[in-house]
Amino acid sequence: MGDKSTPLLAVLQLLRKYNLKGTEEILRKEASLGDAEYENLDLPEVELASILTAHHTESDPYSYEFAYESLKKFIENSLDIYKYELSTLLYPIFVHMYMVLILYEHTTHAANFLEKFGPEQEDYYQEDLKKFSIVKNKDQIKGNELAEIYSSNKFVVQLSRDASSQLKRFLHEQKTTVIINIINNHIQIEVHDGPGRSLAQIRATAGGMLGEATRNENRTKVYYGLLKEPDIQLPPVPVEDEEETEETPDKPKKKKAKKDNIFMKKPKSDPNAPPSDRIPLPEMKETDKLEKGKALREASKRVHLGPDSLPSICFYTLLNSGHTAICADICDDSTLLAVGFNNSTIKVWTLTPVKLRGMKSAEKLQDIDREAGDVLVRMMEEKDRDTCRTLFGHSGPVYKVAFDPFKNLLLSCSEDSTVRLWSLQCWTCLVVYRGHVWPVWAVRWSPHGHYFASAGHDRAARLWATDHHQPLRIFAGHLSDVDCVQFHPNSNYIATGSSDRTIRVWDCLTGTQVRIMTGHKSPIFVLSFSVCGRWLASGGGGGELMIWDISTGLPAATLPPAHTAPIHALAFSRDGTILSTGSLDCSIKLWDFTAITEEVSGEEIGNNSTVQKDDRFLLRSFPTKNSPIKDLHFTRRNLLLGVGSYEGSS
Amino acid sequence: MGDSDFVYGSSLSIDSMKVIAESIGIGSLGDDAAKELADDVTYRLKVILQDAMKFMHHSKRQKLSITDIDHTIKSKNIEPQYGFLQPDSLPFRFASGGGRELHFIEEKEIDLSEILSAPPPKVPLDVSVRTHWLSVDGVQPTVPENPPPLTKEIQKLESVDPISKLNKPTNKDAAGKPMCGKAARLKASESVHVKQLATHELSVEQQLYYKEITEACVGSDEGRRAEALQSLACDPGLHEMLPRMCTFISEGVKVNVVQNNLALLIYLMRMVKALLDNQSLYLEKYLHELIPSVSTCIVSRQLCLRPEMDNHWALRDFASRLMAQICKTFNTSTNNLQTRVTRLFAKALQCPSQTNNENGVGPSMVTTMKESEKTPLASLYGAVQGLAELGPEVVKVFILPRVRWLGERVEGALSGLGGADRQAAGNLKQQLLKVLAPVVRQLRQPPDLPEEYKRDYGYLGPSLVQMVAKQRSSPAGGGGGGAVAVVTCTPPLVPSAPSPSPSPSPLQSHSHTFSTKTVETVATRNVVISASPTPQSPAPATPPPQKFVIVASQQKPPQAQPASGASHIVVHSSQPAIVRSQNVQSVVVTSGPAGAAPPQKVVVVGMPPQAAPPASSAPASAAHPSHPPLVQTASHPPAVASSASQAPVSVVAKPVFTRGGGGGAPQPPPELDDLSHLA
């Protein structure tokens, strides 16, 4: 009864959709359907089409197995230049066949089908497949995260022109329409003009939850250059506050930028830089400028790093923290360390002999002469000093803490779905930003302060300004949790990494997605832009490290797997020559980033060729004594600081 | 559906559903319903677990915890399950029977009043930050905060399977040495890889370290030696120097045995001890050098210049414990280490008779006398001690059958003329009694008749019977529970002195007895001989005034207690005590054998953590000497030896209790207190 009624119901639903009442009535009578079944006409819209187109084969569950096998055979027998591209079709077709089998309640066949062909799918899909395989009947398809993603989105497959015509020929020869229906309904075939890609090329970009990123999606120009550093001796360039109404991405406004930059220190302007007023940036305060000046002085004493002069690493071990410490951050001038804990608290330590001081009470503050030169010192409490302060406020584990560039403020995000802004002067919570619905996984400051971005379990990233209690932008598009977020050094873009194994770059101005990058084989937990702004490094749950070229949106390098556990910390040295990664496998690794980028620049940019590199980029690995790495930070003089929590000798 | 689909997950069984239904009072759950429920529950549980993984990942953990599941449930708008808290992983127990298998959590009934009355638990330590250098200019310093460059497992693997190292040419670059300059370029270009012969080249720093350490270990500065030994025992990353260290030790033993330089032998053994104690080293590859050295120090005919004066017995005891520790640590079914070592010692006991001793027929007196020249008593002592440390079973099998013969040897030597021989015989006898008593006690039923013992064990029978009787009567039963201090004040066995009463010593073997003897010779020299926890009264010493102080105590402060007996004093109380002998009244003895003082060997065998405070630092009350914390003692030089050749060394002698990790003695290691507060 079940397998018979499904197409009938589908037809009935279709008739109702087009409001053909008469026909509907007759059909109902003729099929002698009960009222109960009639009422339950809620088949998913997309499935409707596939059911209707497939209805004549649906009665035969074996046809799926047969069709899949013949497709497999066709792909295996095709020429090598087509073979690898075509094989990317197998997984989506497999998944949708399984879904159709479930929908028609051929549960036994579905299980057999899964058992037979599941293990031979690509290794990076196995995790998904395991998650998806828990769906064992029709009711579970509704509401299952993965099933919804698969049925409501199209899987993207890129084929060369020849390969796609091969495929077409094969499909025409087929007796059943099973595969053709799935391709029509659930797969988006992008045809490109180049030659067929090799296995390595495909592997480099494959792995996304819904296939590869298409080239069309990454055509928008991205201004990956850096903004001019404001000259701290001069008053900063006045920035216009008006937002541009229309953005023409293909027309860089270099000239205007140049005019503004006359007073800048570096006379040369970066051709890829966005106009300095593209995003309104806050004016720097006097104290901020002092801080900036200090940073520049420090930077002049910086050690130059390279493969032959590796940085020293100072490691901060959190003792007695067990599994309670979750995240850590070190402020830009490396004087403060903040750690977020499982028990909703945040602790801030000072890393220098300077103690942490609280601000005086309001009454006492009134007595202070505001014109005094040392007003900033005077307003701080004299007695109340500590090397560690605890911030209470969250009601769930704190998943990320972040110091603002001028170390006055601290942001934290938590399982309680809020982002909190804390003052590091009075040591209290200033603002609670509510907006996320579910736990917030990540929060990051813009390099210029004022703005920050957050990302969470609700599959969206948000852009905020500290003075607004509502988000300025919501970046939606990821198919699964957004696990990490990172600002571009020029504050114009943010990058997000997600459990759907894609990295997306969003334009803060327009709120649109400008890049989507696939190639990761596991969820992405940490992102970091290179100092020059062109490259993006990303660390995944499987311990893999990838380098992306923002200008093209293509993977620049897939570094050989060196870590055995998720990477949760990435840091570029201040001169951009060394990349350091820290992982839960209790080791810090240093990579020769100069060599990586030189390698890429040497290659033809634009073709999808990224070959697996050998391990010559890995400079060194430093294990710790069972302390998983929570954070890495380069000081302004290029000393690497690491933070980890000791988990006892096992 | 309910089928075993192991590739893509399993599901709850219908039986489980029924059990759960019964537990909430639904008696008859139909099969269909149960199956339906099982499928649904499986699905929902898996969905929750999948989401809990996200929480786990974001907590930067690799182990799912209950809070992750709580948060997931909360995020699905379901009330979390309160009250399930488990800081560590759930200890599932497994039970099977009647064809059913069950995993369950052991839940104990807790008495609330007990909890209420109990003192509140300790507040957990607050999180603190500790800083150290993980790398200095790209080189990981080998400090205790950093893991050893080569983990013990890898060292072990290398020693078992040397090829594994060749298979991983990159592991050195990735983990160990900096790759720079020529090596790096060579590696980058596709050059032919030539297998390097010397895989253990040392950096300049390492060479310096090696030089410093070896000099300090055998030098005269006790402070430096303690530091050096501490470094050897604790520092990670010494594995590259191990071959050289071991060669140093083995060569050193070879040379010093010939020269009878007892002090240096002791230092070398302490080095071995330190290396053995180092957690990051795996010594198996070097046992071929270490074992001969250690066994030399156990059974060598002569270890010192004046066997009748110097306490080479302590060295033999110490080395025996080292050997036992080595056997315990490295014995595997492939190397049969313990068997081989046991055979080595057993041979020493067997050698002279050449006859089958096991049949109980002892060799005739004549042969023994004749053969006795072949195996000196000192070697016999070493062999007995070495076997004794390997456990009571070994004693039973290898020593007990030879008791009669050994007894004859002892008897012969005691009645003989040679002073050294008599002393050795006395020691051997005490040692035998101590070793054998517990074993015999286990073997024989209570009526201990001297005649039977005499019949079975020959000369040693009567002594043994008393020893056993004493053990049986003592309540502690050899457990060595209370700390007991036994002070022996015995006139030393000098050739002219009357031999100590041949009667069995009343020493309780269940208590630790330490004969610690301080001999103060000329001026500043403090000499302490601390013997092992063996009841080894008459400790050999120089004839003139001297004091014997045996202090054994664990935690309790010793009490001074006057003793009267001239020979052996046993304090039965559980209180440690310091007793002065009658005939040695003066505690500070300044005169040695007038001017004669031949090279005074000082023997101190020490294990740093249990060392007492330096003598100089404790002029305090004799009644309540403070027991130093471990940390403090570790930083202090635990022992001293000086030799005449290093003339003006002002050495501070400290008694040190030594105790090998292995051995069969189950007693906890006591501490030896300082002697100087008697001054």
CSV table of N, CA and C in Angstrom, one decimal, chain A residues 248-301:
chain,number,residue,atom,x,y,z
A,248,THR,N,30.3,49.4,-6.8
A,248,THR,CA,30.7,48.9,-8.1
A,248,THR,C,32.1,48.2,-7.9
A,249,PRO,N,32.0,46.9,-7.7
A,249,PRO,CA,33.2,46.2,-7.2
A,249,PRO,C,34.3,46.2,-8.3
A,250,ASP,N,34.0,46.4,-9.5
A,250,ASP,CA,35.0,46.2,-10.5
A,250,ASP,C,35.8,47.5,-10.7
A,251,LYS,N,35.4,48.6,-10.0
A,251,LYS,CA,36.0,49.9,-10.2
A,251,LYS,C,36.7,50.3,-9.0
A,252,PRO,N,38.0,50.0,-8.8
A,252,PRO,CA,38.7,50.4,-7.6
A,252,PRO,C,38.8,51.9,-7.6
A,253,LYS,N,38.7,52.5,-6.5
A,253,LYS,CA,38.8,53.9,-6.4
A,253,LYS,C,40.1,54.3,-5.9
A,254,LYS,N,41.1,54.0,-6.7
A,254,LYS,CA,42.4,54.2,-6.3
A,254,LYS,C,42.8,55.7,-6.2
A,255,LYS,N,42.3,56.4,-7.1
A,255,LYS,CA,42.7,57.8,-7.2
A,255,LYS,C,42.3,58.5,-5.9
A,256,LYS,N,41.1,58.3,-5.5
A,256,LYS,CA,40.6,58.9,-4.3
A,256,LYS,C,41.5,58.5,-3.1
A,257,ALA,N,41.7,57.3,-3.1
A,257,ALA,CA,42.5,56.8,-2.0
A,257,ALA,C,43.9,57.5,-2.0
A,258,LYS,N,44.4,57.7,-3.1
A,258,LYS,CA,45.7,58.3,-3.2
A,258,LYS,C,45.7,59.7,-2.7
A,259,LYS,N,44.7,60.4,-3.0
A,259,LYS,CA,44.6,61.8,-2.5
A,259,LYS,C,44.7,61.8,-1.0
A,260,ASP,N,43.9,60.9,-0.5
A,260,ASP,CA,43.9,60.9,1.0
A,260,ASP,C,45.2,60.5,1.6
A,261,ASN,N,45.9,59.8,0.8
A,261,ASN,CA,47.1,59.1,1.4
A,261,ASN,C,48.4,60.0,1.2
A,262,ILE,N,48.2,61.2,0.9
A,262,ILE,CA,49.4,62.0,0.6
A,262,ILE,C,50.2,62.1,1.9
A,263,PHE,N,49.6,62.2,3.0
A,263,PHE,CA,50.3,62.3,4.2
A,263,PHE,C,50.8,61.0,4.8
A,264,MET,N,50.5,60.0,4.1
A,264,MET,CA,50.8,58.7,4.7
A,264,MET,C,52.3,58.4,4.7
A,265,LYS,N,52.7,57.5,5.5
A,265,LYS,CA,54.1,57.3,5.6
A,265,LYS,C,54.7,56.6,4.4
A,266,LYS,N,53.9,55.6,4.0
A,266,LYS,CA,54.4,54.9,2.8
A,266,LYS,C,53.8,55.6,1.6
A,267,PRO,N,54.7,56.1,0.7
A,267,PRO,CA,54.2,56.8,-0.4
A,267,PRO,C,53.5,55.9,-1.4
A,268,LYS,N,53.9,54.6,-1.5
A,268,LYS,CA,53.3,53.7,-2.5
A,268,LYS,C,52.0,53.3,-2.0
A,269,SER,N,51.1,53.2,-2.9
A,269,SER,CA,49.7,52.8,-2.5
A,269,SER,C,49.5,51.4,-3.1
A,270,ASP,N,48.9,50.5,-2.3
A,270,ASP,CA,48.7,49.2,-2.7
A,270,ASP,C,47.5,49.2,-3.7
A,271,PRO,N,47.8,48.7,-4.9
A,271,PRO,CA,46.7,48.7,-5.9
A,271,PRO,C,45.5,47.9,-5.6
A,272,ASN,N,45.7,46.9,-4.7
A,272,ASN,CA,44.6,46.1,-4.3
A,272,ASN,C,43.9,46.6,-3.1
A,273,ALA,N,44.3,47.7,-2.6
A,273,ALA,CA,43.7,48.1,-1.3
A,273,ALA,C,42.3,48.8,-1.6
A,274,PRO,N,41.4,48.6,-0.7
A,274,PRO,CA,40.1,49.3,-0.9
A,274,PRO,C,40.3,50.8,-0.6
A,275,PRO,N,39.4,51.6,-1.1
A,275,PRO,CA,39.5,53.0,-0.6
A,275,PRO,C,39.4,53.1,0.9
A,276,SER,N,40.1,54.0,1.4
A,276,SER,CA,40.2,54.0,2.9
A,276,SER,C,38.9,54.3,3.5
A,277,ASP,N,37.9,54.9,2.7
A,277,ASP,CA,36.7,55.2,3.3
A,277,ASP,C,35.6,54.3,2.9
A,278,ARG,N,36.0,53.2,2.4
A,278,ARG,CA,35.0,52.2,1.9
A,278,ARG,C,34.1,51.7,3.1
A,279,ILE,N,34.8,51.5,4.2
A,279,ILE,CA,34.1,51.2,5.4
A,279,ILE,C,34.5,52.3,6.4
A,280,PRO,N,33.5,52.9,6.9
A,280,PRO,CA,33.8,54.0,7.8
A,280,PRO,C,34.5,53.4,9.1
A,281,LEU,N,35.6,54.0,9.3
A,281,LEU,CA,36.4,53.5,10.5
A,281,LEU,C,36.4,54.6,11.6
A,282,PRO,N,36.4,54.2,12.8
A,282,PRO,CA,36.4,55.2,13.9
A,282,PRO,C,37.7,56.0,13.9
A,283,GLU,N,37.5,57.2,14.4
A,283,GLU,CA,38.7,58.0,14.5
A,283,GLU,C,39.5,57.5,15.7
A,284,MET,N,40.8,57.6,15.6
A,284,MET,CA,41.6,57.1,16.7
A,284,MET,C,41.6,58.1,17.8
A,285,LYS,N,41.5,57.6,19.0
A,285,LYS,CA,41.6,58.4,20.2
A,285,LYS,C,43.1,58.7,20.5
A,286,GLU,N,43.3,59.7,21.3
A,286,GLU,CA,44.7,60.0,21.7
A,286,GLU,C,45.4,58.8,22.2
A,287,THR,N,44.7,58.1,23.1
A,287,THR,CA,45.4,57.0,23.8
A,287,THR,C,45.7,55.9,22.8
A,288,ASP,N,44.8,55.7,21.8
A,288,ASP,CA,45.0,54.7,20.8
A,288,ASP,C,46.2,55.0,20.0
A,289,LYS,N,46.4,56.3,19.8
A,289,LYS,CA,47.5,56.7,19.0
A,289,LYS,C,48.8,56.5,19.7
A,290,LEU,N,48.8,56.7,21.0
A,290,LEU,CA,50.0,56.4,21.8
A,290,LEU,C,50.3,54.9,21.7
A,291,GLU,N,49.3,54.2,21.8
A,291,GLU,CA,49.4,52.7,21.7
A,291,GLU,C,50.0,52.3,20.4
A,292,LYS,N,49.5,53.0,19.3
A,292,LYS,CA,50.0,52.7,18.0
A,292,LYS,C,51.5,53.0,17.9
A,293,GLY,N,51.8,54.2,18.4
A,293,GLY,CA,53.2,54.6,18.4
A,293,GLY,C,54.1,53.6,19.1
A,294,LYS,N,53.6,53.1,20.2
A,294,LYS,CA,54.4,52.2,20.9
A,294,LYS,C,54.6,50.9,20.1
A,295,ALA,N,53.5,50.5,19.4
A,295,ALA,CA,53.6,49.3,18.6
A,295,ALA,C,54.6,49.5,17.5
A,296,LEU,N,54.6,50.7,16.9
A,296,LEU,CA,55.5,50.9,15.8
A,296,LEU,C,57.0,50.9,16.3
A,297,ARG,N,57.2,51.5,17.5
A,297,ARG,CA,58.5,51.5,18.0
A,297,ARG,C,59.0,50.0,18.3
A,298,GLU,N,58.0,49.3,18.8
A,298,GLU,CA,58.3,47.9,19.1
A,298,GLU,C,58.7,47.1,17.8
A,299,ALA,N,57.9,47.5,16.8
A,299,ALA,CA,58.0,46.7,15.5
A,299,ALA,C,59.4,47.0,14.9
A,300,SER,N,60.0,48.2,15.2
A,300,SER,CA,61.3,48.4,14.7
A,300,SER,C,62.3,47.6,15.3
A,301,LYS,N,62.0,47.0,16.5
A,301,LYS,CA,63.0,46.2,17.1
A,301,LYS,C,62.8,44.7,16.8
